[in-house]
PDB file of C-alpha atoms in Angstrom:
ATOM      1  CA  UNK F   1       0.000   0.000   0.000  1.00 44.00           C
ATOM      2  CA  UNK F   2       1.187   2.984  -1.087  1.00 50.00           C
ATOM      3  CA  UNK F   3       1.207   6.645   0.605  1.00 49.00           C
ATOM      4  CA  UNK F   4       2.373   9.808   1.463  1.00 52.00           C
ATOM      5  CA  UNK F   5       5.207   9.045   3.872  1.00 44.00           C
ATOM      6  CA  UNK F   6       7.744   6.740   1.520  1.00 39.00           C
ATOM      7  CA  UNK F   7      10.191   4.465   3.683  1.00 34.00           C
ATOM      8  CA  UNK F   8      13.020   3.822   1.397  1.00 38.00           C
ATOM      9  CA  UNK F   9      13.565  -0.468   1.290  1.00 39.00           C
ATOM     10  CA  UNK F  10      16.989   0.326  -0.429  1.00 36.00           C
ATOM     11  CA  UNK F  11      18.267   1.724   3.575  1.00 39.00           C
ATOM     12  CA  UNK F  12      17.460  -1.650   4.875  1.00 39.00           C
ATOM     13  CA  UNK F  13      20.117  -3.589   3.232  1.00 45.00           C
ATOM     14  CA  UNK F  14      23.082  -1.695   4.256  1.00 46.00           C
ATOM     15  CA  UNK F  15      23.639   0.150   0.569  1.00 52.00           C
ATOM     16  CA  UNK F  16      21.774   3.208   2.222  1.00 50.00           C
ATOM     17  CA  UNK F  17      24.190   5.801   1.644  1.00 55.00           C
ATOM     18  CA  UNK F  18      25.207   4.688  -1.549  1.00 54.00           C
ATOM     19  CA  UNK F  19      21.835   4.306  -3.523  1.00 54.00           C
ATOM     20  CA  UNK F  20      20.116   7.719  -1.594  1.00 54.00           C
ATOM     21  CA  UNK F  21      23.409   9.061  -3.282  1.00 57.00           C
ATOM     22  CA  UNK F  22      22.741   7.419  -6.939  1.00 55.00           C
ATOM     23  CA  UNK F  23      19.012   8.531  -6.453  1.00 56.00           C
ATOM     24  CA  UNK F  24      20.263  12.231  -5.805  1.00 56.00           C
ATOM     25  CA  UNK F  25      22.430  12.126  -8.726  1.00 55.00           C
ATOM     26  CA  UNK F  26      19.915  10.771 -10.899  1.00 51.00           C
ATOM     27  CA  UNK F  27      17.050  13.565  -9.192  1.00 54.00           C
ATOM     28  CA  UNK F  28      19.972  16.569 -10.357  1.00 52.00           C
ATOM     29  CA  UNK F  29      20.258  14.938 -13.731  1.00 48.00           C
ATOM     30  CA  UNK F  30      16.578  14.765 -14.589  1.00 48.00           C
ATOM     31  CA  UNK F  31      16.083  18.148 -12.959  1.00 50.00           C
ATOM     32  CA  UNK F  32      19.576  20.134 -14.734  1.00 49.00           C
ATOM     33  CA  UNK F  33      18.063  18.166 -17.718  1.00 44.00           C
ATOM     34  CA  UNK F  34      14.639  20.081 -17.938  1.00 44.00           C
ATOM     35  CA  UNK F  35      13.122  16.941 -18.176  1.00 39.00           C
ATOM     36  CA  UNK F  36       9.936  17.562 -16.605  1.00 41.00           C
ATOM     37  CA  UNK F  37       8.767  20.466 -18.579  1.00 38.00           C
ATOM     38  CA  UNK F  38       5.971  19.168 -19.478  1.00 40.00           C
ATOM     39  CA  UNK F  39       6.699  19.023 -23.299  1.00 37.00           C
ATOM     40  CA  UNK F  40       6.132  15.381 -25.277  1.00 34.00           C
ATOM     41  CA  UNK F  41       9.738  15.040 -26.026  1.00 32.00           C
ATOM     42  CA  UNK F  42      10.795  15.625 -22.688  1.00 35.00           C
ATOM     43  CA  UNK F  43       8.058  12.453 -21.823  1.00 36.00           C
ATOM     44  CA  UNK F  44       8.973  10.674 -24.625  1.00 33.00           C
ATOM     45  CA  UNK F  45      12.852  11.021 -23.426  1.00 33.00           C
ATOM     46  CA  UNK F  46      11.634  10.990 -19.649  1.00 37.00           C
ATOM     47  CA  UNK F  47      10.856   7.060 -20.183  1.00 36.00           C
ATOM     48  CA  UNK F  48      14.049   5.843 -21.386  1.00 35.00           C
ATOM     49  CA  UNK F  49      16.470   7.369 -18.928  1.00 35.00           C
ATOM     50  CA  UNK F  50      14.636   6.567 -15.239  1.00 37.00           C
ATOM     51  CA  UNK F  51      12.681   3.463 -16.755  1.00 37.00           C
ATOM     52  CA  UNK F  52      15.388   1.250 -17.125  1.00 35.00           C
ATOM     53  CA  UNK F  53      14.069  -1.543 -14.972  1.00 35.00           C
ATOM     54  CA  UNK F  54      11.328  -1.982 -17.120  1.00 34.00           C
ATOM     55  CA  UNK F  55      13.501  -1.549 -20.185  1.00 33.00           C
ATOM     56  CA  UNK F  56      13.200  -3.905 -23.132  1.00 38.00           C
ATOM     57  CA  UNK F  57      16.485  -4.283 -25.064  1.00 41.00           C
ATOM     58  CA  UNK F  58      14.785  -5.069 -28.513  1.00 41.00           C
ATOM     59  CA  UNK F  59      14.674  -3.238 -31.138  1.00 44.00           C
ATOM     60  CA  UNK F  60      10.584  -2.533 -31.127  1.00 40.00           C
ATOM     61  CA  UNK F  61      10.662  -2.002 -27.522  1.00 38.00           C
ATOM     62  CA  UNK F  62      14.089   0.926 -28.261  1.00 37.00           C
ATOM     63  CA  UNK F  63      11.813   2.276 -30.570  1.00 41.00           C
ATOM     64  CA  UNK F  64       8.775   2.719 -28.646  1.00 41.00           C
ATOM     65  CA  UNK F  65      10.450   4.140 -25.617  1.00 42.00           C
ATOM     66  CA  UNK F  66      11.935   7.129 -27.674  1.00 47.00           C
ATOM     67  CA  UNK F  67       9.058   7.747 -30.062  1.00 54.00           C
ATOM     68  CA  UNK F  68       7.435  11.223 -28.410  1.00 57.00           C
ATOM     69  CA  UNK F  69       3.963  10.682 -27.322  1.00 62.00           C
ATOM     70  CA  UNK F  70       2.207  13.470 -29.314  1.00 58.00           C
ATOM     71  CA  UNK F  71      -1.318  12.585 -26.833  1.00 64.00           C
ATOM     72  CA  UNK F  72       0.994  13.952 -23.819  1.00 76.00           C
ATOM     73  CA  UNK F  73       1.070  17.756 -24.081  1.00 85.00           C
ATOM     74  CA  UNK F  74      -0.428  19.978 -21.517  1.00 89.00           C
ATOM     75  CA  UNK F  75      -3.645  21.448 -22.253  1.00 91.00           C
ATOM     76  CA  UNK F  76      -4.583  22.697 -18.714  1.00 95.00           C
ATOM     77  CA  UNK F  77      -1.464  24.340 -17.251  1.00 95.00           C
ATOM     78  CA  UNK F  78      -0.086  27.108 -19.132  1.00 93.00           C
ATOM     79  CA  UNK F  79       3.024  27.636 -16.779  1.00 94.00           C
ATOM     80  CA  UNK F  80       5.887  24.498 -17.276  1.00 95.00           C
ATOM     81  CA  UNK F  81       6.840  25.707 -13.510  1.00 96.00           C
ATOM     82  CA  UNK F  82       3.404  24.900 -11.915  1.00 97.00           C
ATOM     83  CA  UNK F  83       3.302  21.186 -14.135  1.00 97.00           C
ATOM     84  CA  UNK F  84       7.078  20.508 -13.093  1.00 97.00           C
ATOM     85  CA  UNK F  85       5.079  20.954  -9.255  1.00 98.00           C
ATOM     86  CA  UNK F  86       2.279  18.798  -9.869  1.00 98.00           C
ATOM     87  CA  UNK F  87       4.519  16.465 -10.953  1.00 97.00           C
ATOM     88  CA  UNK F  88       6.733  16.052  -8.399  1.00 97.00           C
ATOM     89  CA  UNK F  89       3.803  15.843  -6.225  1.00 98.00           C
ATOM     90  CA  UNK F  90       1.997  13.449  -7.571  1.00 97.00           C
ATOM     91  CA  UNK F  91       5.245  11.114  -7.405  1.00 97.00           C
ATOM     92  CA  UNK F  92       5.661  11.776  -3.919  1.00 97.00           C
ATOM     93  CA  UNK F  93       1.907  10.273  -3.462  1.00 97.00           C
ATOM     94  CA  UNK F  94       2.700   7.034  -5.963  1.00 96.00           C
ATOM     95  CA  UNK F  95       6.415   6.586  -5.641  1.00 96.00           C
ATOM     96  CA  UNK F  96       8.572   4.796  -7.831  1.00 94.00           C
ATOM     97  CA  UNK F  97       9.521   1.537  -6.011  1.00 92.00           C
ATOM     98  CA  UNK F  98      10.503  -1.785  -6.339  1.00 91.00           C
ATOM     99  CA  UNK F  99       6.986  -3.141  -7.437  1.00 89.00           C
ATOM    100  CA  UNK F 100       7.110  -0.879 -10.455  1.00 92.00           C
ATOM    101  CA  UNK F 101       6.976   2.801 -11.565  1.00 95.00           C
ATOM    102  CA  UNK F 102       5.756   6.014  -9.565  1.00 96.00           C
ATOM    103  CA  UNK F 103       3.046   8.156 -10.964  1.00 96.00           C
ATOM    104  CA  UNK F 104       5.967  10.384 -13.577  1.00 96.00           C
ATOM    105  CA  UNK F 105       6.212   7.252 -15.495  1.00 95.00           C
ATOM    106  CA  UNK F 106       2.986   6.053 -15.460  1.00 95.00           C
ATOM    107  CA  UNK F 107       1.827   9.375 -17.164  1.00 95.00           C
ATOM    108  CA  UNK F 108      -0.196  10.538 -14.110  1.00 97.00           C
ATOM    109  CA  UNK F 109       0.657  14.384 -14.404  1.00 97.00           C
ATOM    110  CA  UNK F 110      -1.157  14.526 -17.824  1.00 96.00           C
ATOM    111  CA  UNK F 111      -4.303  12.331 -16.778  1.00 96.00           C
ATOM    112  CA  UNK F 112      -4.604  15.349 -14.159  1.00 97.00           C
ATOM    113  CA  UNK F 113      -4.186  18.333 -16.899  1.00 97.00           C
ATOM    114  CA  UNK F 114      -6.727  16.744 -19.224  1.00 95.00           C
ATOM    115  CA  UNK F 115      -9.122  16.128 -16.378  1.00 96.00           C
ATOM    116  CA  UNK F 116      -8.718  19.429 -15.022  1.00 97.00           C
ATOM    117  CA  UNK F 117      -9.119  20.841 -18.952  1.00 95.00           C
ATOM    118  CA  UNK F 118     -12.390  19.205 -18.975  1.00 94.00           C
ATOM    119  CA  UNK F 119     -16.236  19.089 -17.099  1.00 95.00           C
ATOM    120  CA  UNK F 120     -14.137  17.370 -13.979  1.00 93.00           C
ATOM    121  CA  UNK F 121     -11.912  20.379 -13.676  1.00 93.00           C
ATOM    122  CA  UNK F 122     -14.705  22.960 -14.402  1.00 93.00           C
ATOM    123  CA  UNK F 123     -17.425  21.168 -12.117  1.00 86.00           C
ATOM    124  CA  UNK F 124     -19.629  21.251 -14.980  1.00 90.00           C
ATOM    125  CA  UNK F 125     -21.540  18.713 -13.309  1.00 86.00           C
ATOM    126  CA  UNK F 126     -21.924  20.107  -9.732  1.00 82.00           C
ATOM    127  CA  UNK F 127     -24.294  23.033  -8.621  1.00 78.00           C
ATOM    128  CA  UNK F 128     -21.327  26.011  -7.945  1.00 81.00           C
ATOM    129  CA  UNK F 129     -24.082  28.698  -6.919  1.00 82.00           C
ATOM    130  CA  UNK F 130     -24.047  30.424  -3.526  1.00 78.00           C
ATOM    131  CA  UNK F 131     -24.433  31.129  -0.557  1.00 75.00           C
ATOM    132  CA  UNK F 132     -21.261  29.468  -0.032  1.00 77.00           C
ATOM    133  CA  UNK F 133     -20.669  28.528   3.752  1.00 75.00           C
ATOM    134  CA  UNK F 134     -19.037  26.134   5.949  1.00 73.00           C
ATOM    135  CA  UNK F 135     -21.557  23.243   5.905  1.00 69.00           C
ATOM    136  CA  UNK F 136     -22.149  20.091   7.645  1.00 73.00           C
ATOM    137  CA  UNK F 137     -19.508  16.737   6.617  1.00 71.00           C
ATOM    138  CA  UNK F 138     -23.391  15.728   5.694  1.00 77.00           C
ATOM    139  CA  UNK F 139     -23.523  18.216   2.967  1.00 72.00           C
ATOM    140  CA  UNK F 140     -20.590  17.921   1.139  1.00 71.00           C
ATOM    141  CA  UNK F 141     -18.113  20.236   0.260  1.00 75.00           C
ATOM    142  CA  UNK F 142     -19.235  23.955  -0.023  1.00 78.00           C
ATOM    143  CA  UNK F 143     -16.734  26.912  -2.258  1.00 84.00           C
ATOM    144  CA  UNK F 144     -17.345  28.926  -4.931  1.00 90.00           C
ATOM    145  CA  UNK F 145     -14.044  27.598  -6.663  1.00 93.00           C
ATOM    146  CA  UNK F 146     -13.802  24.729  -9.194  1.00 94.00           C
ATOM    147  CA  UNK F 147     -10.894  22.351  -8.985  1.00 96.00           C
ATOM    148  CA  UNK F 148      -9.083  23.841 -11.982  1.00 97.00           C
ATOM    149  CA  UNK F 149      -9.203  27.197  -9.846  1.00 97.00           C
ATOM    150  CA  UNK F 150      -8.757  24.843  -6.456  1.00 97.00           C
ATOM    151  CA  UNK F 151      -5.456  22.603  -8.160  1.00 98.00           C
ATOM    152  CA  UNK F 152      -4.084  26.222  -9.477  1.00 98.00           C
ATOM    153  CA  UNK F 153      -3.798  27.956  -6.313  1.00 98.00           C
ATOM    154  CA  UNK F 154      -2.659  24.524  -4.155  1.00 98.00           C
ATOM    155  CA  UNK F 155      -0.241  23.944  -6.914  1.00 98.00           C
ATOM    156  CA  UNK F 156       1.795  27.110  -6.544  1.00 98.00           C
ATOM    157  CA  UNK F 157       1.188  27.721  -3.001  1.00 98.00           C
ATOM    158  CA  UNK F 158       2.887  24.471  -2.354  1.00 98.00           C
ATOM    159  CA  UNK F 159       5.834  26.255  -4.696  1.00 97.00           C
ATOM    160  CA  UNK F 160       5.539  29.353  -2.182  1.00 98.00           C
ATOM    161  CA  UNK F 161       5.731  27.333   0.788  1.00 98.00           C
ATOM    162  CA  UNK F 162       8.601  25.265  -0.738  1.00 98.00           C
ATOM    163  CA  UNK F 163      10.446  28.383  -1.308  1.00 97.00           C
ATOM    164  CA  UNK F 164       9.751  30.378   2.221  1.00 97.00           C
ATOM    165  CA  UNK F 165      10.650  27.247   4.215  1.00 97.00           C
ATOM    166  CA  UNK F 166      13.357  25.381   2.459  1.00 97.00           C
ATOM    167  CA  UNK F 167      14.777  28.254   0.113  1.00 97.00           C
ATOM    168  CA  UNK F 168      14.177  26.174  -3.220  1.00 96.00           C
ATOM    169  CA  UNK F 169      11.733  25.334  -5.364  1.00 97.00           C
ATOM    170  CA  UNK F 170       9.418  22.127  -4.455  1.00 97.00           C
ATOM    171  CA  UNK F 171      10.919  19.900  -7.670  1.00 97.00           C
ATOM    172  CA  UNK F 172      14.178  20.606  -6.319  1.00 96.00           C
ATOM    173  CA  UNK F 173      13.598  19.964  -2.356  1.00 97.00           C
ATOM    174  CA  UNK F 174      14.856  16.089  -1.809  1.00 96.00           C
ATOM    175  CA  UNK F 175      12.043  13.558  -1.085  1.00 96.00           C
ATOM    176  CA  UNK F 176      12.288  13.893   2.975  1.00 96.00           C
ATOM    177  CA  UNK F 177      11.890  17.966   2.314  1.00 97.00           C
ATOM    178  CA  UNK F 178       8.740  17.636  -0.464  1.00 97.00           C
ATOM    179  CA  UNK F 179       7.161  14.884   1.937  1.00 97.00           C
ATOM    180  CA  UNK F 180       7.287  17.795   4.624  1.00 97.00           C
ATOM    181  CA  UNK F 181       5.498  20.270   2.308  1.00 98.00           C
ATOM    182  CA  UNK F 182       2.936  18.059   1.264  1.00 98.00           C
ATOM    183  CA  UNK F 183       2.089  16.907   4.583  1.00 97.00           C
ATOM    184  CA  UNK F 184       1.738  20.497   5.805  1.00 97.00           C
ATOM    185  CA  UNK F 185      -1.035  20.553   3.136  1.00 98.00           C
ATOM    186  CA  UNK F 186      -2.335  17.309   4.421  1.00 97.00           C
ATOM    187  CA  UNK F 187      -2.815  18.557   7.616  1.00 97.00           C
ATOM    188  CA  UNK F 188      -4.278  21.835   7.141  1.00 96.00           C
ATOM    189  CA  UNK F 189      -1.407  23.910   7.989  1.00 97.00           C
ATOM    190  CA  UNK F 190      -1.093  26.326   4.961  1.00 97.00           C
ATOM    191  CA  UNK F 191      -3.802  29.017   4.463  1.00 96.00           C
ATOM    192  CA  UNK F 192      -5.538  28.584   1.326  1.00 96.00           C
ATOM    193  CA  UNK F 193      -8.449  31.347   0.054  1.00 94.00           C
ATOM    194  CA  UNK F 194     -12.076  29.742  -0.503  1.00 92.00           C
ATOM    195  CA  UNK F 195     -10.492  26.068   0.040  1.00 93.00           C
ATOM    196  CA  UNK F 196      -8.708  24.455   2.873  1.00 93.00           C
ATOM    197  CA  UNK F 197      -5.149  22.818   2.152  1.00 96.00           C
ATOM    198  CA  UNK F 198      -6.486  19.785   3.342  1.00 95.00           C
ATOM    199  CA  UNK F 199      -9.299  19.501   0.691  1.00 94.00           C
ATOM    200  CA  UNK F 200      -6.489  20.525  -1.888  1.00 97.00           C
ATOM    201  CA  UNK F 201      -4.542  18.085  -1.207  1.00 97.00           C
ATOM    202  CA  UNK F 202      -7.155  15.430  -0.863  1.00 96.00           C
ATOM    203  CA  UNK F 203      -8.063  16.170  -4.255  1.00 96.00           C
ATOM    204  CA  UNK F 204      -4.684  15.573  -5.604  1.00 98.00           C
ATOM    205  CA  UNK F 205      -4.535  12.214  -3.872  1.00 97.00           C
ATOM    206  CA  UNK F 206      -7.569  11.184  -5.198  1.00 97.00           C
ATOM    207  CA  UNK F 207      -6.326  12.509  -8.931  1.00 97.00           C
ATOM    208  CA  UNK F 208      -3.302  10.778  -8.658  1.00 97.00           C
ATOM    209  CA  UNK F 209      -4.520   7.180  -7.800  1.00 97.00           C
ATOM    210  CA  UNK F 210      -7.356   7.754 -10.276  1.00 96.00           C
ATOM    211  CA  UNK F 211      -4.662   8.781 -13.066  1.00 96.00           C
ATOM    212  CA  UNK F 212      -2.488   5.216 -12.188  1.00 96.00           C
ATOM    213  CA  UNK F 213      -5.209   2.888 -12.143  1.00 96.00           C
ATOM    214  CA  UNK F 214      -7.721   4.439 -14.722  1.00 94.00           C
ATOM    215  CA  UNK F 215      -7.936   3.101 -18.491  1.00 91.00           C
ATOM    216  CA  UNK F 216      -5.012   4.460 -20.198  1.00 91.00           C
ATOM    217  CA  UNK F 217      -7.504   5.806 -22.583  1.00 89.00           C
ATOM    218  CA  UNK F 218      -7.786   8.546 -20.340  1.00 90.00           C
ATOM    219  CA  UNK F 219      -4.024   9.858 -19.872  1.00 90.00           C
ATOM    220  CA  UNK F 220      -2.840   7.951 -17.010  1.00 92.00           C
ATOM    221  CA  UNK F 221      -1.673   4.209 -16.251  1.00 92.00           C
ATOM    222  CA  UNK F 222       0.835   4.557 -19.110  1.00 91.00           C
ATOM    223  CA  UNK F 223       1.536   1.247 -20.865  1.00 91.00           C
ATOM    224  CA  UNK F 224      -1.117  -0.064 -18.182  1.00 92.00           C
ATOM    225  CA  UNK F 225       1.471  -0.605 -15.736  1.00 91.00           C
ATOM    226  CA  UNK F 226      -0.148   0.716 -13.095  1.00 93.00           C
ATOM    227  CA  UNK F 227      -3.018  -2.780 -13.713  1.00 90.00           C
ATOM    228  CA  UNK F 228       0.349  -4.923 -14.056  1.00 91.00           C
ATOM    229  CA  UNK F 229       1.260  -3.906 -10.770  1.00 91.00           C
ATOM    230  CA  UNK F 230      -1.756  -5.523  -8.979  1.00 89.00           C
ATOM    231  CA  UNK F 231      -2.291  -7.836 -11.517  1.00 86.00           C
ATOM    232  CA  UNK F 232      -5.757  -6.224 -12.815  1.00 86.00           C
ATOM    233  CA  UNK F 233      -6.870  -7.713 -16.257  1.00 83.00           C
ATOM    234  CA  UNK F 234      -8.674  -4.537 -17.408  1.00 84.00           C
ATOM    235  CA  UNK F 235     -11.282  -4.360 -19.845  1.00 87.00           C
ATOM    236  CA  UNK F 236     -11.502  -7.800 -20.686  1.00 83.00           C
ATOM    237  CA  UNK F 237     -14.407  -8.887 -23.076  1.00 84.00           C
ATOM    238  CA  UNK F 238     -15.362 -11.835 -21.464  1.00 85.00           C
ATOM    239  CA  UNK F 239     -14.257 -14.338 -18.923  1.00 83.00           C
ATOM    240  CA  UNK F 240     -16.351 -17.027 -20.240  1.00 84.00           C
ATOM    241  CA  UNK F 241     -12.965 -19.713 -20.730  1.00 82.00           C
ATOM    242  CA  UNK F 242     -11.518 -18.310 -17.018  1.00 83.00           C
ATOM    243  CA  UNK F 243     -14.749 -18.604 -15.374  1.00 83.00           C
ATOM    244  CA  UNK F 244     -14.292 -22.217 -13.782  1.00 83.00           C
ATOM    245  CA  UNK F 245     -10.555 -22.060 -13.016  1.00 84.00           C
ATOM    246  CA  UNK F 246     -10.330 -21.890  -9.313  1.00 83.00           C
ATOM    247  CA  UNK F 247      -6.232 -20.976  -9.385  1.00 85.00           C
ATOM    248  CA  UNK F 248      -5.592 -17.356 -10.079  1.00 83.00           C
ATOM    249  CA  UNK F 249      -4.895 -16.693 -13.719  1.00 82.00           C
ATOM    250  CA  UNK F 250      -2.631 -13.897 -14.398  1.00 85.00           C
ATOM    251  CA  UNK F 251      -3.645 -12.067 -17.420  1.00 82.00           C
ATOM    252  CA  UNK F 252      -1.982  -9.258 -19.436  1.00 85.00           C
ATOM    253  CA  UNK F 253      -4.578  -6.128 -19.146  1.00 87.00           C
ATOM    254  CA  UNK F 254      -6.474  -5.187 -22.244  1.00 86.00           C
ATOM    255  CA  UNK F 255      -7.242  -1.202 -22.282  1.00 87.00           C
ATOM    256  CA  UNK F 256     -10.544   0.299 -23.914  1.00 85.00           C
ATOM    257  CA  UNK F 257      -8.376   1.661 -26.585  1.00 83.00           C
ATOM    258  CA  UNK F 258      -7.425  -2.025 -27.833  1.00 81.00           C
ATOM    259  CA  UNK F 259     -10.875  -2.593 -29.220  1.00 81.00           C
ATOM    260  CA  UNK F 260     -10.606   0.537 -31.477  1.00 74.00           C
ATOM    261  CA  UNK F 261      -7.696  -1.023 -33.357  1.00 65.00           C
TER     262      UNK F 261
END
C-alpha cells in the first residue's frame, strides 16, 4: 500500500548511503536536464532514462520508448513551472519503487491536466451557486471555486511554501523535504483562500490514484502498468474460458483503446 510518507527499502540492506546518493544524482540529472517540462519530447525522453528496470532491449521495444507521445502535451497548465510541481507531487503520493513505476512514469501528471481541462476540472456537473458557507460533513463540500481554480492555487502555493521554508523550489527539495510540504497541506497547515489545504490536497490524492489505475484511454496508467502492478486484467471482453478455473490466472490487461484497433 502505497502513501504519502515513503520508507526507502533500499536503507534496509546496508547500501543506504550509496543508492540515496545514486538517487540524488539521478534527481539533479533529470532536474539540470529540464526533463519535466511538461513538453512530449521531454516524456517521450523521460521514459528511457529513469525506466530502465522496465527496459526492453529489442529493437521494437528501443523504438517505442523514444518515439514522443504526441497525446501527452499539456492542455490545462499554461506555466511548465506549476506542471514541473504537480509532478513532483503526484510522485511523492505514488512513488517509484521496487513493485514498479511512480506516478511520472505512469503518465499521471497529464491524466490530471486533461481532467482538469475538462467538465471534472470545471465542475460542470456540480451546482457552484451560492451562498457558499461552511456546511455540515453531511452536505458535502461547499466553495465557490472549481478544482481547476482549487489545483491552481494549491499547486503554486505548495511552490511558495517550498520556497519560504526550504529556500528552493518544491521539484528541487529532496524527497524527505517535499514529503514535509505536502504533509503540511495534508494537515491543514497552509492558508488557502475559498479552500482548505487539506481539501487541496485530498483532491490531488484522489487525482493521482485515479490517473495510475484508470484506463489508459484517459491519460494515465501509461503502458497499463499501473493494472500490471496488482495484476488487474482490465477491460476484458469476457471471462467465459476463465470462469471455472479456481487458481488465479494472471492475465496481461487489455485497455478500452485495444478494441478501437
Amino acid at each position: 500500500m502505497r502513501c504519502l510518507v515513503v520508507v526507502d527499502d533500499k536503507n534496509k540492506n546496508g547500501n543506504g548511503d550509496a543508492n540515496q546518493e545514486e538517487d540524488s544524482s539521478r534527481r539533479k540529472f533529470l532536474k539540470d536536464a529540464g526533463i519535466f517540462t511538461g513538453g512530449v519530447v521531454g516524456a517521450g525522453f523521460l521514459g528511457g532514462v529513469i525506466g530502465n528496470k522496465w527496459w526492453d532491449d529489442s529493437d521494437s521495444a528501443t523504438e517505442s520508448k523514444t518515439t514522443p507521445d504526441f497525446s501527452e502535451a499539456r492542455i490545462f497548465f499554461n506555466r511548465r513551472e506549476d506542471f514541473n510541481v504537480l509532478s513532483w507531487a503526484t510522485e511523492r503520493i505514488f512513488p517509484e519503487d521496487d513493485h514498479g513505476p511512480g506516478a511520472i512514469l505512469l503518465g499521471v501528471p497529464y491524466f490530471i491536466d486533461r481532467q482538469l481541462a475538462g467538465p471534472w476540472g470545471k465542475n460542470a456537473d456540480d451546482y457552484m451557486m451560492g451562498p457558499f458557507k461552511e456546511g455540515e460533513s453531511t452536505q458535502g463540500f461547499q466553495s465557490p471555486l472549481n478544482r481547476g481554480e482549487i489545483f491552481t492555487q494549491g499547486i503554486r502555493e505548495i511552490n511558495k511554501v517550498s520556497n519560504k521554508k526550504f529556500k528552493s523550489s518544491f521539484p528541487e527539495l529532496e524527497e524527505e523535504q517535499q514529503n514535509e510540504v505536502l504533509m503540511m497541506f495534508e494537515n491543514d497547515e497552509v492558508e488557502l483562500k475559498n479552500v482548505s489545504s487539506a481539501r487541496f490536497f485530498s483532491l490531488l490524492r484522489q487525482a493521482t490514484l485515479e490517473g495510475a489505475y484508470s484506463d489508459p484511454l484517459y491519460g494515465g496508467n501509461r503502458n497499463m502498468d499501473g493494472w500490471r502492478m496488482k495484476e488487474f486484467p482490465g477491460a476484458q471482453s469476457a471471462y467465459i474460458n476463465e470462469i471455472e478455473e479456481e487458481d488465479f490466472i494472471k492475465m496481461d490487461p487489455v485497455s478500452l483503446s485495444d478494441y478501437n484497433q
